[in-house]
Amino acid sequence: MSSTCNEFNELLLDLAYDELDAPTSNRLLQHKDQCASCQKAWGELMGVRNVARHYDPPTVPDHFDSDILALARKTAESFTSAQTNDRRAGTSVPAPVLKPPSLLEKIQAFILRPAIIGTGLAAAAVLIAVTTIKNDAHNTMMEPVNGAPFVGGKPVAEPDALPSADKSEAKANLQTKVQKSEAAAEDNTVPAAPERIQKAGPDYEPLYRQQAAEADRKSPLGQLKTARSETENSVAESKSATPRINKNPDNLLQQKSAKGSLSNATSRGPASHMDDIGVSKTAPTSVSKKKSAASYTSQEESLSAMEAPAPSRKSGAANGEMDAAPSTAAESERDDIGPSTFESGLAAYNRGDCKTAIALFSAYVDAPVGSGENVPMATHYIARCEKRTGRCGKAVIHYEQLLNQFSTYSKRADALYEAAQCHQKLGHGDRAQTLLEELSLDPDWRAKAQKMMSRE
Amino acid sequence: MVRKTDEELIAMFQTGDAAAFEALFNRYKAPIFVFLVRQCGNRDIAADLTQDVFTKLLNRADTFRHQSRFSTWIYTIARNTAMDHVRKAKHRNHASLDAASSDDGPALIEKVSDDGPTPERGSKAGELQKALATAIDKLPVDQREVFILREYHGMPFAEIAEVVDAKIGTVKSRMRYALEALRLELHQYEEYAKELL
């Protein structure tokens, strides 16, 4: 093997991807034409590249375009306003850094906000003024110590106690000080603060905060937080309402009718179904899906809080104590079925042990109280296990249960598709058609749904 | 009209020109999405991550100091976003519903490569498509990212080295391994691919 062969091998990738200068490239290509081994190496590489060229990239979604471009406009505006401010200030500082602030920065920003400073200064001024006026008023009422009046809390020498030549000057000084205090009190009244805030408050800061908040909201974590906060608010509202309801049978009836109005709601005991948010456990799909999932969770929580309380809570509920801790042995037994059961089911499913998986997921789903965070997903897994083991008849029962009871389940599209497959196998063409029609409303699944429908 | 460079566009955006960002967005949306699809293996997730990448980019737009290429910067953000996602997904332990489903549901590769019925479906071209996508997905992450960036995004090796934070020699070595693995997987399609060209 010649030194040129070594060089060729060393620079083969650069040559293939056109990263060499023209003279080197020509020289190596000439060598390749004369050298069998280098020609072979070249042929192999270009053969793979020829195949790789046939890669058909997936269609790019456009559902987030408007969000991004709206954020871009806001950011551009903030850049413009920041530059305008810089020009006004006569500085040439580059555009503001929009990185998320640290906790310390947030605290500093809060403390050093113009509004806080302005209010603080105003408050201090008012305090001084009030103290001065109070002392002044007090002095007029109080008998002076040794005949000396008080100004600013300190005794001031009475003009009479001074040499006669200085008396008039001291009196004038005293009057000046009192007048200054009064003027300061007038200058530092509360209405002055908003003016200062308006003058000092830069446009950039609110925009920056809006952007940070928006970015926060858009992130999966932010959406989870929003969903959770909505859920918490809902639960808090329900909890605060429940004791009153329990005391009044009429209200209880109203609550029950309200519960009935929630279509397709689960008949299970209180369960948070936080998993349905679809962010913590599953991959995020689209903003709308997440929002609906969040609202569903909120609805579920409200429903759970409105449900007739579990036995252990009954005594507490009667007294309006909804947060009574579980105390019976039966409850502690039920507590054993929880997230770990779900995780064990998942592990069994992942290793292909469908029988164990079905048993564990069923126990999880059937547990009466408190374990239902992942009920929709567990139901989905049961259905999949049944389908996987060829029991489509049983699978469709679970799919239908999932689709009917958890209308905003984050993996609804997957469930629709799989249920339709089962129904097709069972010869339930109409039901499969209905499910596929719903599935075709999802742009990401439309092609697949239509393909399946055309097969029917 | 002369096409503006990425760096010119981001500079214009830094002075408040929103249209410049739109141009950049239109230029990079598809490549970033494709890169993320191959990195995380799921179109829905890749769409969300693409959105995250552009949001991050907007939040940091002013920090771009024109010391490197814009493409290096955005792909670095995209790569880090994908890596974060993969790391979190590992902890979630819920891969089976998100990733490939071993029963009759849509498998990972279908979700990624199949955009619905095409005239080529069932033909050799469709088969090649599928085999190629599978072979790429089988590559180790470090080889796959290098291969995708060089082959499909036309990024020079030196720039890839910056994006993946590795030496250029390491990048070339990964590329060689990736090409060799793909050759072994796809050698049966070489003749057919030549015919198509």
XYZ file of C-alpha atoms in Angstrom:
653
model
C 0.000 0.000 0.000
C 1.511 3.273 -1.113
C 1.641 6.468 0.874
C -0.995 7.854 -1.470
C -3.272 4.960 -0.531
C -2.813 5.883 3.125
C -3.552 9.467 2.332
C -6.584 8.405 0.302
C -7.951 6.351 3.180
C -7.293 9.134 5.611
C -9.051 11.720 3.463
C -11.717 9.433 2.035
C -14.586 11.070 3.942
C -13.399 14.581 3.148
C -13.110 13.580 -0.493
C -16.558 11.999 -0.599
C -18.177 14.976 1.084
C -16.260 17.521 -0.970
C -14.359 19.048 1.912
C -10.960 19.085 0.215
C -9.374 21.774 -1.885
C -9.538 21.203 -5.621
C -5.873 20.188 -6.245
C -5.874 17.562 -3.449
C -9.239 16.299 -4.538
C -8.136 15.887 -8.165
C -4.919 14.180 -7.156
C -6.723 11.644 -4.966
C -9.382 10.950 -7.570
C -6.670 10.278 -10.146
C -5.029 7.880 -7.721
C -8.321 6.121 -7.108
C -8.763 5.454 -10.815
C -5.432 3.658 -10.866
C -5.647 1.808 -7.529
C -7.997 -1.175 -7.114
C -8.151 -1.144 -3.296
C -8.860 2.588 -3.130
C -11.430 2.192 -5.876
C -13.150 -0.500 -3.817
C -13.199 1.628 -0.693
C -14.577 4.520 -2.712
C -17.235 2.330 -4.323
C -18.429 0.988 -0.970
C -18.745 4.431 0.514
C -20.537 5.903 -2.462
C -22.833 2.875 -2.613
C -24.091 3.564 0.901
C -24.457 7.216 0.099
C -26.526 6.398 -2.957
C -28.894 4.356 -0.829
C -28.991 7.037 1.868
C -30.061 9.606 -0.709
C -33.414 7.874 -0.951
C -34.377 8.921 2.520
C -37.767 10.556 2.437
C -38.029 13.022 5.303
C -41.280 13.123 7.301
C -43.791 15.884 6.711
C -43.151 18.900 8.876
C -46.090 19.874 11.096
C -47.149 23.502 11.142
C -49.415 23.672 14.167
C -46.874 25.602 16.218
C -45.867 28.123 13.554
C -48.207 30.857 14.719
C -47.094 30.522 18.362
C -43.427 30.775 17.464
C -43.910 33.683 15.088
C -46.038 35.548 17.642
C -43.288 35.086 20.202
C -40.755 36.248 17.609
C -42.720 39.454 17.058
C -42.822 40.120 20.782
C -39.105 39.472 21.098
C -38.396 41.749 18.144
C -40.484 44.460 19.773
C -38.554 44.083 22.996
C -35.294 44.437 21.048
C -36.577 47.578 19.376
C -37.768 49.144 22.619
C -34.530 48.202 24.375
C -32.546 49.881 21.642
C -34.765 52.956 21.778
C -34.199 53.156 25.514
C -30.470 52.768 24.995
C -30.478 55.551 22.436
C -32.389 57.776 24.819
C -29.934 56.965 27.565
C -27.056 57.656 25.164
C -25.568 54.227 25.604
C -24.724 51.597 23.067
C -25.355 48.560 25.208
C -26.240 45.487 23.127
C -29.751 44.055 23.185
C -30.902 42.784 26.572
C -30.094 39.260 27.628
C -33.311 37.287 27.864
C -31.949 34.358 29.798
C -34.164 33.190 32.648
C -33.252 34.979 35.883
C -31.810 33.084 38.822
C -33.621 33.080 42.168
C -31.220 35.704 43.518
C -31.796 37.877 40.471
C -35.527 37.502 40.882
C -35.303 38.587 44.522
C -33.030 41.490 43.595
C -35.324 42.492 40.785
C -38.284 42.398 43.139
C -36.565 44.480 45.785
C -35.093 46.939 43.301
C -38.246 47.344 41.275
C -39.026 51.033 40.696
C -42.459 50.508 42.176
C -40.986 49.067 45.381
C -38.280 51.745 45.591
C -40.764 54.494 44.841
C -43.247 53.227 47.367
C -40.476 52.714 49.900
C -39.177 56.250 49.463
C -42.675 57.655 49.595
C -43.444 55.664 52.714
C -40.224 56.807 54.361
C -40.950 60.408 53.462
C -44.500 60.156 54.758
C -43.227 58.578 57.951
C -40.723 61.385 58.471
C -43.321 63.992 57.662
C -45.905 62.455 59.952
C -43.366 62.131 62.751
C -42.345 65.746 62.275
C -45.902 67.019 62.174
C -46.828 64.830 65.113
C -43.893 66.120 67.123
C -44.730 69.601 66.094
C -48.315 69.191 67.152
C -47.118 67.460 70.291
C -44.767 70.333 71.010
C -47.533 72.827 70.798
C -49.507 70.861 73.335
C -46.601 69.843 75.540
C -45.057 71.968 78.147
C -41.465 72.532 76.970
C -38.676 71.103 79.039
C -36.929 74.058 80.480
C -39.062 76.106 78.159
C -37.428 74.641 74.981
C -39.748 73.401 72.208
C -39.137 70.075 70.384
C -38.351 69.909 66.726
C -37.730 66.566 65.184
C -37.824 64.926 68.592
C -34.790 66.808 69.835
C -34.885 69.766 72.092
C -33.898 72.965 70.411
C -32.560 75.798 72.414
C -35.179 78.343 73.134
C -34.249 81.637 71.555
C -34.709 83.277 74.895
C -31.920 81.166 76.354
C -29.448 82.467 73.785
C -27.608 85.665 73.759
C -29.955 88.408 72.634
C -27.953 89.070 69.473
C -28.550 85.505 68.252
C -32.162 85.264 69.270
C -33.676 86.530 66.047
C -31.343 84.321 63.935
C -32.159 81.225 65.986
C -35.855 81.926 65.695
C -35.537 82.278 61.931
C -33.611 78.969 61.771
C -36.293 77.248 63.766
C -39.016 78.508 61.474
C -37.024 77.450 58.401
C -36.603 73.918 59.760
C -40.299 73.579 60.487
C -41.204 74.900 57.048
C -38.769 72.470 55.401
C -40.304 69.561 57.269
C -43.775 70.603 56.166
C -42.635 71.035 52.582
C -41.011 67.608 52.652
C -44.236 66.138 53.927
C -46.116 67.712 51.051
C -43.559 66.636 48.442
C -43.495 63.037 49.525
C -47.141 62.244 49.574
C -48.232 58.855 48.191
C -49.559 60.039 44.797
C -46.022 61.013 43.809
C -44.925 57.370 43.609
C -46.877 56.255 40.529
C -45.414 59.158 38.562
C -41.942 58.003 39.395
C -42.820 54.445 38.489
C -44.156 55.568 35.159
C -41.019 57.520 34.421
C -38.559 54.951 35.674
C -40.281 51.728 34.583
C -38.584 50.575 31.360
C -40.675 48.903 28.687
C -38.265 46.037 28.535
C -38.912 44.557 31.924
C -42.609 43.764 31.576
C -42.004 42.353 28.099
C -39.197 40.249 29.388
C -41.382 38.917 32.141
C -44.188 38.238 29.691
C -41.803 36.301 27.490
C -40.374 34.345 30.375
C -43.854 33.550 31.616
C -44.962 32.580 28.144
C -41.932 30.397 27.585
C -42.569 28.851 30.966
C -46.174 28.194 30.118
C -45.257 26.678 26.769
C -42.690 24.317 28.117
C -43.966 20.853 28.989
C -43.106 21.557 32.611
C -45.011 24.813 32.521
C -48.040 23.114 31.085
C -47.833 20.470 33.727
C -47.654 23.201 36.354
C -50.649 24.947 34.845
C -52.578 21.724 34.739
C -51.647 20.920 38.309
C -52.532 24.377 39.546
C -55.875 24.150 37.766
C -56.420 20.794 39.379
C -55.423 22.081 42.803
C -57.716 25.063 42.464
C -60.529 22.823 41.421
C -59.921 20.470 44.340
C -59.614 23.378 46.743
C -62.887 24.814 45.522
C -64.617 21.474 45.768
C -63.193 20.826 49.211
C -64.228 24.207 50.483
C -67.693 23.657 49.107
C -68.165 20.081 50.249
C -68.606 20.517 54.030
C -71.402 23.003 53.453
C -72.999 20.651 50.945
C -72.893 17.725 53.322
C -74.709 19.687 55.945
C -77.481 20.558 53.566
C -79.319 17.672 51.875
C -80.696 19.965 49.162
C -77.221 20.949 48.181
C -76.174 17.341 48.131
C -78.912 16.595 45.624
C -77.734 19.491 43.523
C -74.216 18.167 43.673
C -75.343 14.755 42.552
C -77.184 16.201 39.603
C -74.129 18.237 38.736
C -72.076 15.055 38.888
C -74.529 13.397 36.563
C -74.131 16.172 34.059
C -70.500 15.368 33.572
C -70.807 13.079 30.604
C -68.762 9.928 30.372
C -67.418 10.448 33.822
C -65.902 7.577 35.655
C -67.942 5.697 38.212
C -64.868 4.961 40.252
C -63.986 6.364 43.626
C -61.884 9.449 44.052
C -58.908 9.276 41.775
C -56.738 12.066 40.580
C -55.760 10.612 37.181
C -52.847 12.996 37.016
C -51.302 10.767 34.447
C -53.904 11.871 31.972
C -52.153 15.156 31.688
C -49.898 13.151 29.489
C -46.802 15.135 30.258
C -45.299 13.418 33.217
C -45.750 9.884 32.040
C -46.055 10.135 28.317
C -44.637 12.242 25.600
C -46.207 15.609 24.965
C -48.262 15.703 21.816
C -49.851 19.031 21.096
C -50.856 22.037 23.064
C -54.537 21.487 22.492
C -54.301 17.891 23.601
C -52.509 18.934 26.762
C -55.046 21.610 27.517
C -57.943 19.255 27.121
C -56.172 16.701 29.245
C -55.604 19.295 31.922
C -59.228 20.349 31.903
C -60.229 16.733 32.025
C -58.039 16.196 35.060
C -59.527 19.197 36.690
C -63.005 17.886 35.956
C -62.047 14.505 37.307
C -60.714 16.031 40.492
C -63.829 18.073 40.974
C -65.890 14.986 40.452
C -63.739 13.009 42.849
C -64.131 15.634 45.503
C -67.878 15.676 44.943
C -68.243 11.916 45.051
C -69.796 10.362 48.106
C -66.898 10.018 50.519
C -65.245 6.687 51.168
C -66.195 4.846 54.384
C -63.237 6.142 56.362
C -64.122 9.654 55.494
C -67.753 9.374 56.323
C -67.390 10.223 59.966
C -65.083 13.082 59.171
C -67.246 14.240 56.347
C -70.237 14.426 58.602
C -68.298 16.897 60.676
C -67.021 18.671 57.647
C -63.541 17.151 57.962
C -62.796 15.891 54.517
C -59.099 15.345 55.127
C -59.473 12.711 57.802
C -56.626 10.172 57.607
C -57.420 6.530 56.761
C -57.658 4.437 59.859
C -59.146 1.013 59.133
C -57.239 -2.136 58.214
C -59.225 -2.411 55.003
C -57.959 0.971 53.978
C -54.379 0.145 54.670
C -54.857 -2.958 52.531
C -56.195 -0.849 49.731
C -53.254 1.468 50.173
C -50.998 -1.437 49.204
C -52.401 -1.206 45.693
C -50.951 1.934 44.286
C -48.281 3.276 42.022
C -46.024 0.297 42.724
C -48.738 -2.045 41.433
C -48.927 -0.028 38.266
C -45.144 -0.042 37.917
C -45.043 -3.810 38.448
C -47.720 -4.227 35.790
C -45.707 -2.108 33.458
C -42.577 -4.166 34.092
C -44.526 -7.358 33.404
C -45.939 -5.867 30.196
C -42.490 -4.794 29.052
C -41.052 -8.264 29.566
C -44.006 -9.773 27.672
C -45.696 -11.383 30.670
C -49.208 -10.416 29.687
C -50.939 -12.651 32.228
C -49.204 -11.041 35.203
C -49.563 -7.622 33.632
C -53.324 -8.040 33.253
C -53.628 -9.233 36.878
C -51.635 -6.297 38.220
C -53.260 -3.661 36.069
C -56.711 -5.068 36.879
C -55.945 -4.908 40.601
C -54.808 -1.360 40.124
C -57.878 -0.376 38.123
C -60.278 -2.139 40.466
C -58.798 -0.730 43.656
C -61.639 1.308 45.149
C -59.851 4.359 46.472
C -56.735 6.341 46.028
C -54.710 4.372 43.507
C -56.209 5.635 40.309
C -53.602 8.037 39.017
C -52.843 5.904 35.991
C -56.191 4.202 35.551
C -56.655 5.183 31.894
C -53.167 4.013 31.038
C -53.607 0.796 33.033
C -56.875 0.136 31.190
C -55.045 0.722 27.927
C -52.362 -1.767 28.914
C -54.962 -4.371 29.844
C -56.573 -3.935 26.434
C -53.202 -4.215 24.731
C -52.310 -7.336 26.660
C -55.579 -8.950 25.657
C -55.041 -7.905 22.059
C -51.467 -9.095 22.104
C -52.536 -12.499 23.320
C -55.138 -12.725 20.572
C -58.218 -12.137 22.742
C -59.741 -9.349 20.716
C -63.155 -9.939 22.228
C -61.866 -9.080 25.697
C -59.622 -6.362 24.357
C -62.494 -4.408 22.814
C -64.320 -4.360 26.160
C -61.360 -2.592 27.735
C -60.811 -0.335 24.744
C -64.463 0.685 24.794
C -64.290 1.276 28.532
C -61.209 3.426 28.018
C -62.717 5.393 25.135
C -66.047 5.965 26.862
C -64.855 6.766 30.340
C -61.733 8.752 29.593
C -62.690 10.906 26.692
C -59.578 13.085 26.882
C -57.030 10.362 27.499
C -53.742 11.528 26.039
C -53.241 8.348 24.002
C -56.800 8.278 22.730
C -55.683 8.154 19.111
C -53.592 5.035 19.756
C -56.537 3.464 21.570
C -58.906 4.319 18.716
C -56.583 2.780 16.172
C -56.013 -0.390 18.154
C -59.698 -0.752 19.047
C -60.621 -0.357 15.379
C -58.150 -3.116 14.509
C -59.785 -5.415 17.062
C -63.269 -4.596 15.851
C -62.199 -5.288 12.284
C -60.825 -8.662 13.308
C -64.088 -9.445 15.065
C -66.077 -8.385 12.019
C -67.594 -5.318 13.714
C -67.211 -3.190 10.622
C -69.609 -0.447 11.700
C -67.969 0.132 15.047
C -64.514 0.076 13.469
C -65.715 2.618 10.928
C -67.021 4.921 13.685
C -63.752 4.744 15.577
C -61.724 5.370 12.443
C -63.859 8.338 11.538
C -63.060 9.857 14.894
C -59.403 8.998 14.418
C -59.333 10.675 11.024
C -60.110 13.982 12.736
C -56.566 13.880 14.090
C -54.312 15.210 11.303
C -51.439 13.007 12.442
C -53.569 9.884 12.135
C -55.775 10.842 9.211
C -53.770 8.985 6.596
C -53.647 5.822 8.672
C -57.347 5.953 9.476
C -58.276 6.498 5.847
C -56.014 3.682 4.799
C -57.732 1.331 7.222
C -61.175 2.510 6.156
C -60.317 1.882 2.518
C -59.266 -1.667 3.404
C -62.680 -2.418 4.875
C -32.821 39.231 -4.734
C -29.705 38.114 -2.900
C -30.353 35.451 -0.318
C -29.319 36.687 3.077
C -27.086 34.529 5.211
C -28.309 33.108 8.505
C -25.967 35.396 10.360
C -27.310 38.451 8.548
C -30.857 37.411 9.352
C -30.215 36.873 13.040
C -28.431 40.225 13.167
C -31.487 41.850 11.597
C -33.701 40.121 14.116
C -31.519 41.399 16.931
C -32.350 44.898 15.760
C -36.066 44.184 15.931
C -36.872 42.789 12.485
C -39.391 40.025 13.111
C -39.556 39.139 9.415
C -35.887 38.156 9.538
C -36.690 35.581 12.170
C -39.559 34.279 10.089
C -37.107 33.714 7.251
C -34.796 31.820 9.594
C -37.703 29.833 10.965
C -38.792 28.832 7.483
C -35.231 27.904 6.634
C -34.580 25.751 9.688
C -37.944 24.393 10.774
C -37.865 21.353 8.518
C -34.196 20.409 9.037
C -34.492 20.747 12.802
C -37.701 18.722 12.818
C -36.134 15.976 10.696
C -33.044 15.950 12.898
C -35.207 15.625 16.011
C -37.422 12.930 14.494
C -34.361 10.802 13.903
C -32.931 11.637 17.321
C -36.035 10.824 19.357
C -37.849 8.475 16.981
C -41.323 9.962 17.274
C -42.937 12.619 15.130
C -45.213 14.058 17.802
C -42.388 14.390 20.282
C -40.129 15.815 17.586
C -42.765 18.447 16.788
C -42.926 19.483 20.438
C -39.155 19.531 20.702
C -38.903 21.625 17.529
C -41.205 24.146 19.152
C -39.024 24.076 22.271
C -35.885 24.656 20.200
C -37.298 27.775 18.545
C -38.646 29.067 21.843
C -35.215 28.652 23.413
C -33.664 30.298 20.398
C -35.955 33.302 20.760
C -35.244 33.598 24.447
C -31.522 33.571 23.770
C -31.496 35.418 20.448
C -29.720 38.424 21.896
C -26.902 36.274 23.261
C -25.794 35.225 19.788
C -22.514 37.134 19.354
C -21.678 36.045 15.810
C -18.600 34.182 16.948
C -19.835 30.931 15.431
C -22.191 30.013 12.634
C -25.890 30.286 13.282
C -26.403 26.708 12.100
C -23.915 25.455 14.694
C -25.789 27.317 17.357
C -29.276 26.129 16.475
C -28.200 22.511 16.009
C -26.439 22.614 19.359
C -29.677 23.796 20.955
C -31.599 21.089 19.099
C -29.157 18.373 20.100
C -29.208 19.411 23.758
C -33.002 19.537 23.697
C -33.153 16.036 22.250
C -30.642 14.727 24.786
C -32.623 16.258 27.641
C -35.736 14.589 26.341
C -34.066 11.200 26.037
C -32.634 11.514 29.538
C -36.031 12.381 30.992
C -37.743 9.647 29.010
C -35.378 7.071 30.502
C -36.430 8.147 33.969
C -40.081 8.017 33.126
C -39.926 4.299 32.409
C -42.948 4.568 30.191
C -41.295 3.969 26.891
C -43.617 1.241 25.769
C -46.566 3.487 25.103
C -44.445 6.129 23.415
C -42.024 4.013 21.511
C -42.486 0.937 19.424
C -45.484 -1.147 20.229
C -44.813 -4.784 19.772
C -48.399 -5.679 18.905
C -50.391 -4.520 15.930
C -50.463 -0.832 16.827
C -48.433 1.624 14.861
C -44.779 0.840 15.421
C -42.147 3.491 15.923
C -40.798 3.193 12.453
C -44.246 3.470 10.949
C -44.960 6.585 12.942
C -41.717 8.092 11.738
C -41.502 7.130 8.145
C -45.042 6.538 7.010
C -46.993 9.581 6.011
C -49.870 7.575 4.703
C -50.525 5.662 1.559
C -48.243 6.591 -1.299
C -48.084 5.271 -4.841
C -44.797 3.654 -3.950
C -46.222 1.750 -1.015
C -45.538 -1.926 -1.347
C -43.014 -1.290 -4.105
C -39.298 -1.697 -3.738
C -38.882 2.023 -3.254
C -41.185 1.911 -0.237
C -39.277 -1.056 1.086
C -36.017 0.814 0.672
C -37.434 3.795 2.522
C -38.450 1.647 5.428
C -35.194 -0.299 5.541
C -33.213 2.921 5.442
C -35.201 4.476 8.265
C -34.814 1.319 10.340
C -31.085 1.147 9.691
C -30.612 4.779 10.681
C -32.625 4.289 13.856
C -30.498 1.296 14.750
C -27.310 3.361 14.768
C -25.927 4.411 18.148
C -26.973 7.981 18.976
C -23.496 9.467 18.610
C -23.031 7.903 15.174
C -26.554 8.678 14.076
C -26.350 12.377 14.841
C -23.063 12.716 12.986
C -24.399 10.808 9.994
C -27.626 12.850 9.828
C -25.860 16.178 10.199
C -23.308 15.345 7.505
C -25.431 13.403 5.056
C -28.789 15.166 5.262
C -27.919 18.584 6.575
C -24.674 19.098 4.681
C -22.824 20.228 7.769
C -19.030 20.101 7.449
C -17.199 17.804 9.850
C -15.561 20.706 11.645
C -18.939 22.240 12.401
C -20.364 18.921 13.517
C -17.446 18.655 15.912
C -18.554 21.947 17.456
C -22.179 20.866 17.697
C -21.465 17.527 19.322
C -18.554 18.903 21.325
C -16.024 16.343 20.119
C -12.759 16.355 18.208
C -12.984 16.334 14.445
C -11.148 12.999 14.348
C -13.745 11.505 16.644
C -16.516 12.842 14.449
C -14.978 11.297 11.327
C -14.475 8.042 13.139
C -18.161 7.956 14.139
C -19.104 8.734 10.559
C -17.023 5.820 9.282
C -18.646 3.434 11.744
C -22.098 4.732 10.813
C -21.473 4.307 7.079
C -20.084 0.838 7.593
C -23.100 -0.215 9.680
C -25.468 1.173 7.077
C -23.572 -0.546 4.288
C -23.948 -3.896 6.014
C -27.656 -3.315 6.606
C -28.491 -1.930 3.204
C -26.098 -3.621 0.778
C -28.994 -5.446 -0.901
C -30.434 -2.121 -2.018
C -27.229 -0.728 -3.528
C -27.893 -1.903 -7.052
C -31.487 -0.790 -6.920
C -30.446 2.608 -5.556
C -28.017 3.028 -8.434
C -30.818 2.307 -10.904
C -32.977 4.961 -9.332
C -30.311 7.639 -9.557
